[in-house]
Coordinates of C-alpha atoms in Angstrom, one line a residue:
X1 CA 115.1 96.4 107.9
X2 CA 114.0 97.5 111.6
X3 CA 114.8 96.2 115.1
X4 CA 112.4 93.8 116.9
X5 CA 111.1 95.2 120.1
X6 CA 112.6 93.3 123.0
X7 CA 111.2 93.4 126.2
X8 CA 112.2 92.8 129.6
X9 CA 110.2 90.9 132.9
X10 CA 109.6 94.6 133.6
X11 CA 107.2 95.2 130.7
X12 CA 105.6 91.7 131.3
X13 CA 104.7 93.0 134.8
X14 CA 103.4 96.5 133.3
X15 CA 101.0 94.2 130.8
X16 CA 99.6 91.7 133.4
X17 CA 101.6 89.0 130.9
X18 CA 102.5 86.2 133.5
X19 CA 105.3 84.1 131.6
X20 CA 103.4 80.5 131.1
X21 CA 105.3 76.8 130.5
X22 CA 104.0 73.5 129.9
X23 CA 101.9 71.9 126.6
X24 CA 100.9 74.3 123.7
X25 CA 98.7 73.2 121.5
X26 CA 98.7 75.4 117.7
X27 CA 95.7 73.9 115.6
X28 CA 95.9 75.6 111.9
X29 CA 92.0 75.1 110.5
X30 CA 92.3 75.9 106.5
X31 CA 95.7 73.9 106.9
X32 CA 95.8 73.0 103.0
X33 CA 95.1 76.9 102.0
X34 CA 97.3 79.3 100.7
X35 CA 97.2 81.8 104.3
X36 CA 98.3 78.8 105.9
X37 CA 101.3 77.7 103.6
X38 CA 102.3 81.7 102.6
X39 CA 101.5 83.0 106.3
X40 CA 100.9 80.9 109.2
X41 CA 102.9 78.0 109.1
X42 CA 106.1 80.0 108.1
X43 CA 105.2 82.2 111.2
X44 CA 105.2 79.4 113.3
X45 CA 108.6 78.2 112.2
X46 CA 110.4 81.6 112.2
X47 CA 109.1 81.8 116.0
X48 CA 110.1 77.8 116.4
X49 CA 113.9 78.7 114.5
X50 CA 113.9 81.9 117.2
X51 CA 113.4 79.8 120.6
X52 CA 109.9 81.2 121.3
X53 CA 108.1 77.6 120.6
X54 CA 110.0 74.9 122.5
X55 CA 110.2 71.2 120.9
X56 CA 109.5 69.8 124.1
X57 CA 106.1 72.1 124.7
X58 CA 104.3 72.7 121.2
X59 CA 102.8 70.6 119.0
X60 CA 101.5 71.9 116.2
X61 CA 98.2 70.1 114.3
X62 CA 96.3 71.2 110.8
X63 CA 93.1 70.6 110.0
X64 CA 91.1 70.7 106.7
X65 CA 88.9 69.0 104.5
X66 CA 91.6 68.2 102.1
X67 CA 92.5 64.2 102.4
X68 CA 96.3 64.2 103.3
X69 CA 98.9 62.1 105.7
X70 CA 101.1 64.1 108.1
X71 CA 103.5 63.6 105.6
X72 CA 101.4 64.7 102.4
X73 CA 101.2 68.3 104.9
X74 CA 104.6 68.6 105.3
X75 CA 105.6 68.3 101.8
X76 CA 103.1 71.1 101.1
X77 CA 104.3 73.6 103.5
X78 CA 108.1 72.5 103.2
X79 CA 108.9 75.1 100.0
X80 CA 107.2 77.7 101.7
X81 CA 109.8 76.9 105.2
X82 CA 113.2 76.5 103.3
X83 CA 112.6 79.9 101.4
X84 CA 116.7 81.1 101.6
X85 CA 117.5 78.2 103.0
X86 CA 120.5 75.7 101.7
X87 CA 118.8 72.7 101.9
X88 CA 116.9 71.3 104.8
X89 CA 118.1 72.6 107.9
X90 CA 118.0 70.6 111.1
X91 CA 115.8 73.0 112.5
X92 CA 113.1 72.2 109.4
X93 CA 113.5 68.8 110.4
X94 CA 112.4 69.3 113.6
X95 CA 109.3 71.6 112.7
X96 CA 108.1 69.4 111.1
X97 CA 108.4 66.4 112.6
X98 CA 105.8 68.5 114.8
X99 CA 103.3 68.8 112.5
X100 CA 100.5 66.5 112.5
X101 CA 97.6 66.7 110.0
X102 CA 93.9 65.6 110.6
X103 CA 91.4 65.2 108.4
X104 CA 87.7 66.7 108.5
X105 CA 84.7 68.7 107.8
X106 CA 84.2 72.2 108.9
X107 CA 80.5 71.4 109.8
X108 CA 80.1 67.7 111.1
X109 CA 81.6 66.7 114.6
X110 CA 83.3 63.8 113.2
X111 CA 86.1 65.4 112.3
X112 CA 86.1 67.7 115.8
X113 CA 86.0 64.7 117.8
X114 CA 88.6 63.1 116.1
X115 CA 90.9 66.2 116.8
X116 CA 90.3 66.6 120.1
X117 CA 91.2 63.0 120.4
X118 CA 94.5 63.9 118.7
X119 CA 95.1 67.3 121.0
X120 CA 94.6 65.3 124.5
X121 CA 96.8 62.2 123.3
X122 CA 99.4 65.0 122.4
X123 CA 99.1 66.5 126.0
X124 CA 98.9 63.1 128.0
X125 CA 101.9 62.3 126.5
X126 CA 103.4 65.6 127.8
X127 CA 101.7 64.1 131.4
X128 CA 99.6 67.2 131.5
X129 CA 96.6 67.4 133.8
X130 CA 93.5 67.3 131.9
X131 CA 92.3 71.5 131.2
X132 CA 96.1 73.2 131.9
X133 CA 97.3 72.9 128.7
X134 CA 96.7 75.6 126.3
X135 CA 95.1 75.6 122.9
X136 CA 95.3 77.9 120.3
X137 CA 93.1 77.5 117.4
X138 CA 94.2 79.6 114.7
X139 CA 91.3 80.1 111.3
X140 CA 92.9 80.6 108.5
X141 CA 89.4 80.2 106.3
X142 CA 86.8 82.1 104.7
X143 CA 84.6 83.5 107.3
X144 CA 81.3 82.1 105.7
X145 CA 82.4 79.2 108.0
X146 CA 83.6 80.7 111.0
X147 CA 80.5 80.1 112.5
X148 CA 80.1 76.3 112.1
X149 CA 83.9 76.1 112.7
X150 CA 84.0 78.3 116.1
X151 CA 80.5 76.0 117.5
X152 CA 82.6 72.6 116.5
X153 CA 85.1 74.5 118.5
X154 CA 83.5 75.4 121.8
X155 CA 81.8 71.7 121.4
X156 CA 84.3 69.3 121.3
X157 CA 87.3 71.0 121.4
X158 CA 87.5 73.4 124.4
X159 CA 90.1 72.9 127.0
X160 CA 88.7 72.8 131.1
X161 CA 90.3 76.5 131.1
X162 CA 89.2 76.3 135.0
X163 CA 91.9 74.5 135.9
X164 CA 94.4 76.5 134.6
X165 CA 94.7 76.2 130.9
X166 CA 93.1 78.1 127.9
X167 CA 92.1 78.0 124.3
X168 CA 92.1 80.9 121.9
X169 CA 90.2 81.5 118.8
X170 CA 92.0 84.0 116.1
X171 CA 89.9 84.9 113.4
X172 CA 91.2 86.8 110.3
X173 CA 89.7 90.0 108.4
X174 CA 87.3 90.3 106.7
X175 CA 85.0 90.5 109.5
X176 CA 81.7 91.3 108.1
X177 CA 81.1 93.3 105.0
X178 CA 79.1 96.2 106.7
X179 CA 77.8 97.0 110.4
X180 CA 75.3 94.7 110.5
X181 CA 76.8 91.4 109.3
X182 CA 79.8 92.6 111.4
X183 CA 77.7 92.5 114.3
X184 CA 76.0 89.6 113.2
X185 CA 79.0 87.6 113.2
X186 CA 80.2 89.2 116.1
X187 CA 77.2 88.4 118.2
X188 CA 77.8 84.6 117.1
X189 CA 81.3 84.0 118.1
X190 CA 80.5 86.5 121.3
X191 CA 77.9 84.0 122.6
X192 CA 80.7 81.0 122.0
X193 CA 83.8 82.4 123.4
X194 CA 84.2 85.0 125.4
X195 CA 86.3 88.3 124.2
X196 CA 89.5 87.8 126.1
X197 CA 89.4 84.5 124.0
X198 CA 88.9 86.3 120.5
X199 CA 91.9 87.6 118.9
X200 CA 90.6 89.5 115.6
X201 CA 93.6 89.5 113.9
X202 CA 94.6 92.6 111.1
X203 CA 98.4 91.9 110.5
X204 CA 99.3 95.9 109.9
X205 CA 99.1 96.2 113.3
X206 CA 102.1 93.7 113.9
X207 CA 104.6 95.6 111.0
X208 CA 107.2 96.6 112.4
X209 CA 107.2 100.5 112.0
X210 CA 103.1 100.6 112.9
X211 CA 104.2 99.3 116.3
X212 CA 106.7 102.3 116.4
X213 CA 103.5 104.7 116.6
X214 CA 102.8 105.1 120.1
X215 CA 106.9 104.9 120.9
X216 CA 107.5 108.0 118.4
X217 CA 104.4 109.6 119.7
X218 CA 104.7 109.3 123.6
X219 CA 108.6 109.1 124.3
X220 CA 110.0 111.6 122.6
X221 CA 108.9 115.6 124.1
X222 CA 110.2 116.6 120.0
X223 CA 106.7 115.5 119.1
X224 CA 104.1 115.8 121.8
X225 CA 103.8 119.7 121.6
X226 CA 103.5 119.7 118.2
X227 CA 101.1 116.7 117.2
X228 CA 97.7 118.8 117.0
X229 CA 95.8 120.9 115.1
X230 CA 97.8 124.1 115.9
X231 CA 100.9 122.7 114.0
X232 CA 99.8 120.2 111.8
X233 CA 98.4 121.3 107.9
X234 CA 97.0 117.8 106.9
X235 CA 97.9 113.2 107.3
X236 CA 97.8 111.1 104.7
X237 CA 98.2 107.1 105.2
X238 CA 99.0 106.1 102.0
X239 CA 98.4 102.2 100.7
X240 CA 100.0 101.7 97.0
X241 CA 100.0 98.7 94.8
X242 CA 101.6 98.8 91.6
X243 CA 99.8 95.4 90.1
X244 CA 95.9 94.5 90.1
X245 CA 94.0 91.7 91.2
X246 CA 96.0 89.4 89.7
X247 CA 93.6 85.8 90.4
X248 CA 91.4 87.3 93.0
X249 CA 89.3 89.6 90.8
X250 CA 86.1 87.2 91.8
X251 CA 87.0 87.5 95.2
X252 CA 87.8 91.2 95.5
X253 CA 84.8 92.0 93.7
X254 CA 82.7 91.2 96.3
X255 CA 84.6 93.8 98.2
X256 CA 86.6 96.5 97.1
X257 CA 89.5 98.5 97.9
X258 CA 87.6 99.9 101.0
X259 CA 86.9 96.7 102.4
X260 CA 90.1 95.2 101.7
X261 CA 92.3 97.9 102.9
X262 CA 91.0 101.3 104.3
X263 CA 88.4 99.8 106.8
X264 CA 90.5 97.6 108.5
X265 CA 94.3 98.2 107.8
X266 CA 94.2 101.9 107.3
X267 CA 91.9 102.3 109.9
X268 CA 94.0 101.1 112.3
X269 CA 96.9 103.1 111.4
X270 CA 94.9 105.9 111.7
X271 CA 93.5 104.7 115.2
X272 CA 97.4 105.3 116.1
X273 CA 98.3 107.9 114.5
X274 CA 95.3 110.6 116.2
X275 CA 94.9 108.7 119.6
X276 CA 95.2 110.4 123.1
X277 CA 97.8 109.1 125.2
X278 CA 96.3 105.8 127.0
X279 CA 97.2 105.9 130.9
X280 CA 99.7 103.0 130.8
X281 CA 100.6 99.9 128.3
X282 CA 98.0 98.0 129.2
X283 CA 96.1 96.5 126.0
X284 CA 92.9 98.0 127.6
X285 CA 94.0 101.1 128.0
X286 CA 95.4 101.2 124.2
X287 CA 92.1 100.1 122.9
X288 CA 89.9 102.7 124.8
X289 CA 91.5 105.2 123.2
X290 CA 91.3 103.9 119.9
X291 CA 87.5 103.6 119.9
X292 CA 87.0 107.0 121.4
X293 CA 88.8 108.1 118.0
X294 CA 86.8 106.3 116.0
X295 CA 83.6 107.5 117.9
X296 CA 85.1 111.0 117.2
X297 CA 85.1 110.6 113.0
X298 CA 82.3 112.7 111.6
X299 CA 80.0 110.8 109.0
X300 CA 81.9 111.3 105.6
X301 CA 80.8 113.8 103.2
X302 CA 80.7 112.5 99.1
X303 CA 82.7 115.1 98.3
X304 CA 85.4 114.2 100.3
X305 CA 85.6 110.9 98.1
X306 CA 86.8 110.1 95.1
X307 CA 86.4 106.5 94.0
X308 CA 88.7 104.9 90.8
X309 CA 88.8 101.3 88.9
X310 CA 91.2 100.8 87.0
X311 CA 90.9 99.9 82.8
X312 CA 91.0 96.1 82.1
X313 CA 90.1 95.3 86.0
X314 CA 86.9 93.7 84.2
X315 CA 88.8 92.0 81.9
X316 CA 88.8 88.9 84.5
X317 CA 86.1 86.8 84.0
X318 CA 85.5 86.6 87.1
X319 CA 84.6 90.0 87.4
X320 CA 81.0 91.1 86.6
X321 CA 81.0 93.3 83.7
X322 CA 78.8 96.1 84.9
X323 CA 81.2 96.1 88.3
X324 CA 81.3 99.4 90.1
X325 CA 83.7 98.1 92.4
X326 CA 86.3 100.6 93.4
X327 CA 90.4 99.6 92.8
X328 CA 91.1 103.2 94.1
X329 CA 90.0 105.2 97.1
X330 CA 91.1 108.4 98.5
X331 CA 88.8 109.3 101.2
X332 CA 88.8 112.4 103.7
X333 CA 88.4 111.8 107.6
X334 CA 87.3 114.6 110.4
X335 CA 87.8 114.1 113.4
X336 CA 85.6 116.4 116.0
X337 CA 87.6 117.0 119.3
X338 CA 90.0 119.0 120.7
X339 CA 93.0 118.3 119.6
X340 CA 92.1 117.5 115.6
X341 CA 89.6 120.2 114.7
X342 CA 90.0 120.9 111.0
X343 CA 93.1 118.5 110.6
X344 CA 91.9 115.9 107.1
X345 CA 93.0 112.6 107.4
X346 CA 93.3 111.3 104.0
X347 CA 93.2 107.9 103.7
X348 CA 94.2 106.3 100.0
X349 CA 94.6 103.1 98.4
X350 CA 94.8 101.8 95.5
X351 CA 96.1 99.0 93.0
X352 CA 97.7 99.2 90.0
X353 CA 99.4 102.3 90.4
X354 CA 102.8 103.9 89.6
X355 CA 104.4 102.1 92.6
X356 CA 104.1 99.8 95.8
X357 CA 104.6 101.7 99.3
X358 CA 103.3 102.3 102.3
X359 CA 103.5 105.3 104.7
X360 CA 102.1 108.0 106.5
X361 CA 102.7 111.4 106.0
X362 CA 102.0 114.4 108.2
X363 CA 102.2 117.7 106.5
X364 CA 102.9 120.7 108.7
X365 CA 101.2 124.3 108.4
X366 CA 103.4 127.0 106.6
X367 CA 106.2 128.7 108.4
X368 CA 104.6 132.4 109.3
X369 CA 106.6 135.6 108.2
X370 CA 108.8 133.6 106.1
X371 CA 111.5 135.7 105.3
X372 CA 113.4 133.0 103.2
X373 CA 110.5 132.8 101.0
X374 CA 110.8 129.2 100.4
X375 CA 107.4 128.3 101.5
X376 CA 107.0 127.2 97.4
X377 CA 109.1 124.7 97.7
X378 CA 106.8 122.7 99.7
X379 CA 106.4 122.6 103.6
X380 CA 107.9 120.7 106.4
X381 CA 106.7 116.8 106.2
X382 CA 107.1 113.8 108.7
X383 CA 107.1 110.6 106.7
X384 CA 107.1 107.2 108.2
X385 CA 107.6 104.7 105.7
X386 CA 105.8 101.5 106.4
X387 CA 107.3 99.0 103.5
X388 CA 109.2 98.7 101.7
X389 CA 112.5 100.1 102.6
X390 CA 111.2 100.7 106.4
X391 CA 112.3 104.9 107.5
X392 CA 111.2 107.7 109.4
X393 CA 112.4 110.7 107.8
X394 CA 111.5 114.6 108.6
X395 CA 111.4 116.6 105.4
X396 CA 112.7 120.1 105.8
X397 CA 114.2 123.3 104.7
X398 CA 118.2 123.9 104.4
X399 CA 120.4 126.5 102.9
X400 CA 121.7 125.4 99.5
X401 CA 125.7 124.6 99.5
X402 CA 127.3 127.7 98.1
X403 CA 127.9 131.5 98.4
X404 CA 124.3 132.1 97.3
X405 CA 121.9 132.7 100.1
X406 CA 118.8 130.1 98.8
X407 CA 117.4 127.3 100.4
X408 CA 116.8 123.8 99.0
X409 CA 114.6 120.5 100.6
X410 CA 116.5 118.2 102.4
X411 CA 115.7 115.2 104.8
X412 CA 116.8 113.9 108.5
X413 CA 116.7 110.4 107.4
X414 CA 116.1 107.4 109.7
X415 CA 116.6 104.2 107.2
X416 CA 116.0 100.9 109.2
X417 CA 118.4 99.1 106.5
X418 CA 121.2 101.2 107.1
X419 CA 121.0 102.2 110.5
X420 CA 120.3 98.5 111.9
X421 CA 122.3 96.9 109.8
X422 CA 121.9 92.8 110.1
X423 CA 119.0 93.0 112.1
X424 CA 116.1 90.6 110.9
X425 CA 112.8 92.6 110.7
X426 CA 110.2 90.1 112.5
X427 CA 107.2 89.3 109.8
X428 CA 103.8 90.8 111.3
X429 CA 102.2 87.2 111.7
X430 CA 105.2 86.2 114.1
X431 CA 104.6 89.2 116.6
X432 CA 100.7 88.9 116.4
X433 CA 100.7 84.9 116.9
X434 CA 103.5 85.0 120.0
X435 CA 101.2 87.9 121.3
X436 CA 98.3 85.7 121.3
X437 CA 100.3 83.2 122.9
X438 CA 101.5 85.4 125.6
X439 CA 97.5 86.6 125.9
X440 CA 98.8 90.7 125.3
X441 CA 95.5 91.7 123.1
X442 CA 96.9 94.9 122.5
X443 CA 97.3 94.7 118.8
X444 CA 93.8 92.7 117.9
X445 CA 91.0 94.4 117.2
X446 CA 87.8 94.5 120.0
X447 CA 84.5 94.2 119.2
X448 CA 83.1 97.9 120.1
X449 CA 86.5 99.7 118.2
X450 CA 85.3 97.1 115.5
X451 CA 81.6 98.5 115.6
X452 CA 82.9 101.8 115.5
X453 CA 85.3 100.8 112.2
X454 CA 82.0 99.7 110.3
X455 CA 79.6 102.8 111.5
X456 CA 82.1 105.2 109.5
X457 CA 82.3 103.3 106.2
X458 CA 78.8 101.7 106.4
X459 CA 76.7 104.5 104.8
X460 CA 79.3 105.2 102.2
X461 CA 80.0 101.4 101.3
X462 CA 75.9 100.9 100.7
X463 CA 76.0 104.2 98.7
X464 CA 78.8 102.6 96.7
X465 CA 77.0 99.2 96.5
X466 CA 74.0 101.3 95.4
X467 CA 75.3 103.2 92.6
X468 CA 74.8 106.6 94.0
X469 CA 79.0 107.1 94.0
X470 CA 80.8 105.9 90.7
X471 CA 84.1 104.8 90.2
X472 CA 85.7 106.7 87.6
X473 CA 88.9 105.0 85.3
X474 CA 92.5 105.5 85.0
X475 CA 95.2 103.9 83.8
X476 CA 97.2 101.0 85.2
X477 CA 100.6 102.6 86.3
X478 CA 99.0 105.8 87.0
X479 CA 98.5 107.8 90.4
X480 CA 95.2 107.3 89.8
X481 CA 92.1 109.4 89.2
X482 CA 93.0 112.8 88.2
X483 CA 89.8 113.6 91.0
X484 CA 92.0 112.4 93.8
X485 CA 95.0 115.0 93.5
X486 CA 92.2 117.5 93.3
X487 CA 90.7 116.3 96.0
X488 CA 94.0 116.5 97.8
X489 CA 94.6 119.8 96.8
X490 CA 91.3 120.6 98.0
X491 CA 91.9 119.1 101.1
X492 CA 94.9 121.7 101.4
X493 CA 97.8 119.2 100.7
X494 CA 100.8 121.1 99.6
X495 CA 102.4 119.3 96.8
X496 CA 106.2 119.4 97.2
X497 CA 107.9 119.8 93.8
X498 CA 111.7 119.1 92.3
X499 CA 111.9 116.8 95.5
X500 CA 112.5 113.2 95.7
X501 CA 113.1 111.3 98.6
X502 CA 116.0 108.3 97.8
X503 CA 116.6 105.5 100.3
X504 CA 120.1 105.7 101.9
X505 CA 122.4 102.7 99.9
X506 CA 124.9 100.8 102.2

C-alpha cells in the first residue's frame, strides 16, 4: 500500500490548474466492454465514493452498440462496484442512479445526435448556459474506430468551449502499431481536436510509486549527485507475468510483448527514470524533458536483444501456428548525452515466468579499493518496487552479527504496507481520470514524445515482423531464455547471489 499525493491551492497555482465547479459531463464510449466494467466505471466510483465527483455536478452517460436500458447498464457494472463491499452501499446507490446508458453506432450520427441530445438535457436541467459545461469523453474501444468515433465527436457532440466550457477526448494505448500508423492516427485526431484536448492515456504513469520518480529524484540531495554515469553500473525496468495470454492470444498476436508493454509502459518509466530536471511542475516542462530522452536513445543494436515465446503460446487457436510473436523481451537502451554515456538501460518483459512484479532496479559500479573484499557478494542496488507489495529499498553491504569480521547483504527497506499502514493506494485510472478533469496533462503522453516512442522500436519491430530476429522458447515458469541472462551479464549486470529480498510482514 502507498500514500496518495495530496496537494494543496499552492500546487494548483504552480500547475496553471484553476479549481472549476458547475456540470460535468463523463461519456464512457465502449460502455458494454470489459475496460469499461474492470477499469473505468470502478474509477469513476472510487473518485465519486472519495468526494472528487459531486452528485449535484456529474452525470455520467455510456454509450455502445450494445442494446441495453439504463437499468440493463447498471446491472452490468454493479459486481464490478460492490467488489469488498457488504451489500449495496448508499453510495452505489447513488452512482448509479447517475448512470444513464444510450444506445448507438460508432459510425452513423444517429446515435451522436441522440447523445448530445441526452448531454444538453442533462446540463439544462443543471441551468447551465449553453458551451460552460464540461465534457469528457472517455474511449474505452479498439482504436480501429477511434477515428469514426472522435469525427462523430467533434460533429455533434462538442461543447461551445468559447464560452467557457470544454470537452476532452482520452484515448487508450495502443496507439498505432509502428511510426507510421502512429502518426497516421495521430494526424487524424490532431486535425479534430486540438492537443490540449487529447489525453493519450498509459495508466503506468498514474501507479502510485511511478509518480514517486521525479519526488525521489529531485527532492532529496542523497540522490542527485549520484544519479549519472560516474556512479551508476547499469537500470533495469523489469515487467514480470507469471501466466500467458490466457483468452487474448488472437489479440496479442497481432502485437507482442514489445507493443504491449515495453513501448509504451516501460518506456515511460524509463522517460522518468533518465530525465534532466524540468525547470518547474508544469506538465510542459515534464514533457520536454521526456522527449529530449527519447531523442537521445541510440538506434538499437540486434545484439542487444534477445526475443523469447514461450512453449504452448501456440497452443490457442487463435494464435497462428507459424507465430514469431515474441512473449519475452529483454532489450538494451543507450542513451548518448552527458550524463548517461555507457549506462544500459535494460528493459524486460515477459509472460509466463517464474513470478509477477514490477520494479526498477539501479545497479551501482563496484566499491574501489575494497578492502572488505565483499565486492562478490554482489554490489550496492536501489530497487523500487512497482507492484505488488509497493517499496523502495537500497540494497547494501553490512558487517555480519558476531565476533567475526565478514560482511553480509542487507537492505534499508521502505515497504508502503507497513510503513503507511491503512492508507488506500489510489488505482492508476482514478489519478489519470481526475487529472484529466482538472486539465494537468502531465502524465499523458504528447504527440512528438509519442513519435519519438515509435522511432526507437520501429526498425526493430519490422525486423521482428520480418523474420530477421527469432524468438527462441522456454519454459512457462521459467526466467526466460537462457539468452537474456547472458545478455545481462553481457550488459555488465552483476548477479547478486545467496540474497533474497522478503517484504516486511505487519
Amino acid at each position: 500500500m502507498s500514500t496518495a499525493i495530496v496537494r494543496s491551492p499552492s500546487d494548483d497555482r504552480d500547475l496553471d490548474i484553476v479549481p472549476e465547479t458547475g456540470c460535468l459531463s463523463i461519456i464512457v464510449l465502449g460502455a458494454s466492454g470489459d475496460l469499461a466494467k474492470k477499469k473505468t466505471f470502478p474509477a469513476l466510483y472510487h473518485l465519486f465514493k472519495q468526494g472528487f465527483l459531486q452528485s449535484h455536478e456529474v452525470h455520467i452517460f455510456g454509450y455502445a452498440r450494445t442494446k441495453l436500458s439504463d437499468e440493463g447498464l447498471r446491472d452490468r457494472i454493479r459486481g464490478y462496484l460492490s467488489k469488498g463491499e457488504d451489500g449495496e452501499s448508499e453510495d452505489l446507490v447513488n452512482f448509479l442512479h447517475l448512470i444513464k446508458y444510450v444506445s448507438g453506432s460508432y459510425d452513423q450520427e444517429e446515435g451522436f445526435v441522440l447523445l448530445d441530445k441526452e448531454i444538453s438535457r442533462h446540463e439544462s436541467l443543471r441551468n447551465i448556459q449553453v458551451g460552460t459545461s464540461r465534457r469528457l469523453f472517455y474511449l474505452a474501444l479498439p482504436p480501429s474506430v477511434y477515428p469514426s468515433v472522435c469525427k462523430m465527436i467533434r460533429s455533434y457532440c462538442m461543447n461551445q468551449s468559447d464560452l467557457g466550457g470544454w470537452t476532452r477526448i482520452v484515448v487508450e494505448k495502443p496507439f498505432g502499431k509502428d511510426l507510421s500508423s502512429a502518426e497516421e492516427l495521430s494526424s487524424h485526431l490532431g486535425e479534430l481536436f486540438t492537443e490540449s484536448q487529447l489525453y493519450r492515456i498509459d495508466h503506468y504513469l498514474g501507479k502510485e510509486l511511478v509518480q514517486n520518480l521525479l519526488v525521489l529524484r529531485f527532492a532529496n540531495r542523497l540522490f542527485m549527485p549520484l544519479w549519472n554515469r560516474d556512479n551508476i553500473a547499469n537500470i533495469q525496468i523489469v515487467f514480470r507475468e507469471d501466466f500467458g495470454t490466457e483468452g487474448r492470444g488472437g489479440y496479442f498476436d497481432q502485437y507482442g510483448i514489445i507493443r504491449d508493454i515495453i513501448q509504451n509502459h516501460l518506456l515511460q518509466v524509463f522517460c522518468l527514470v533518465a530525465m534532466e530536471k524540468p525547470v518547474s511542475l508544469k506538465p510542459e516542462y515534464i514533457r520536454d524533458e521526456k522527449v529530449k530522452v527519447l531523442q537521445s536513445v541510440l538506434p538499437i543494436a540486434p545484439e542487444d536483444v534477445v526475443l523469447g515465446q514461450y512453449d504452448g503460446y501456440k497452443d490457442d487457436p487463435t494464435v497462428s501456428q507459424d507465430s514469431n510473436t515474441p512473449t519475452f523481451a529483454s532489450v538494451v537502451l543507450r542513451i548518448h548525452n552527458e550524463r548517461w554515456e555507457g549506462v544500459p538501460f535494460i528493459l524486460k518483459a515477459g509472460k509466463a515466468l517464474n513470478s509477477r512484479k514490477a520494479e526498477i532496479r539501479v545497479q551501482f559500479k563496484d566499491v574501489p579499493g575494497d578492502i572488505f573484499k565483499c565486492q562478490s557478494q554482489g554490489r550496492n542496488e536501489f530497487v523500487i518496487r512497482l507492484q505488488p507489495s509497493e517499496a523502495m529499498y537500497m540494497k547494501l553491504t553490512v558487517k555480519k552479527p558476531g565476533l567475526e569480521m565478514s560482511t553480509i547483504q542487507s537492505e534499508l527497506d521502505l515497504s508502503y504496507g507497513q510503513r503507511y499502514q491503512g492508507v488506500q493506494i489510489p488505482e492508476a485510472y482514478e489519478r489519470l481520470i481526475l487529472d484529466t478533469i482538472r486539465g494537468d496533462q502531465q502524465h499523458f503522453v504528447r504527440r512528438d514524445e509519442l513519435k519519438a516512442a515509435w522511432e526507437i522500436f520501429t526498425p526493430l519491430l519490422h525486423k521482428i515482423d520480418g523474420g530477421e530476429i527469432k524468438s527462441l522458447p522456454y519454459k512457462p515458469g521459467s526466467r526466460g531464455p537462457a539468452e537474456a541472462d547472458e545478455l545481462l551479464a553481457k550488459a555488465g549486470y552483476v548477479q547478486t547471489h545467496g540474497y533474497i529480498w522478503i517484504p516486511p510482514t505487519l
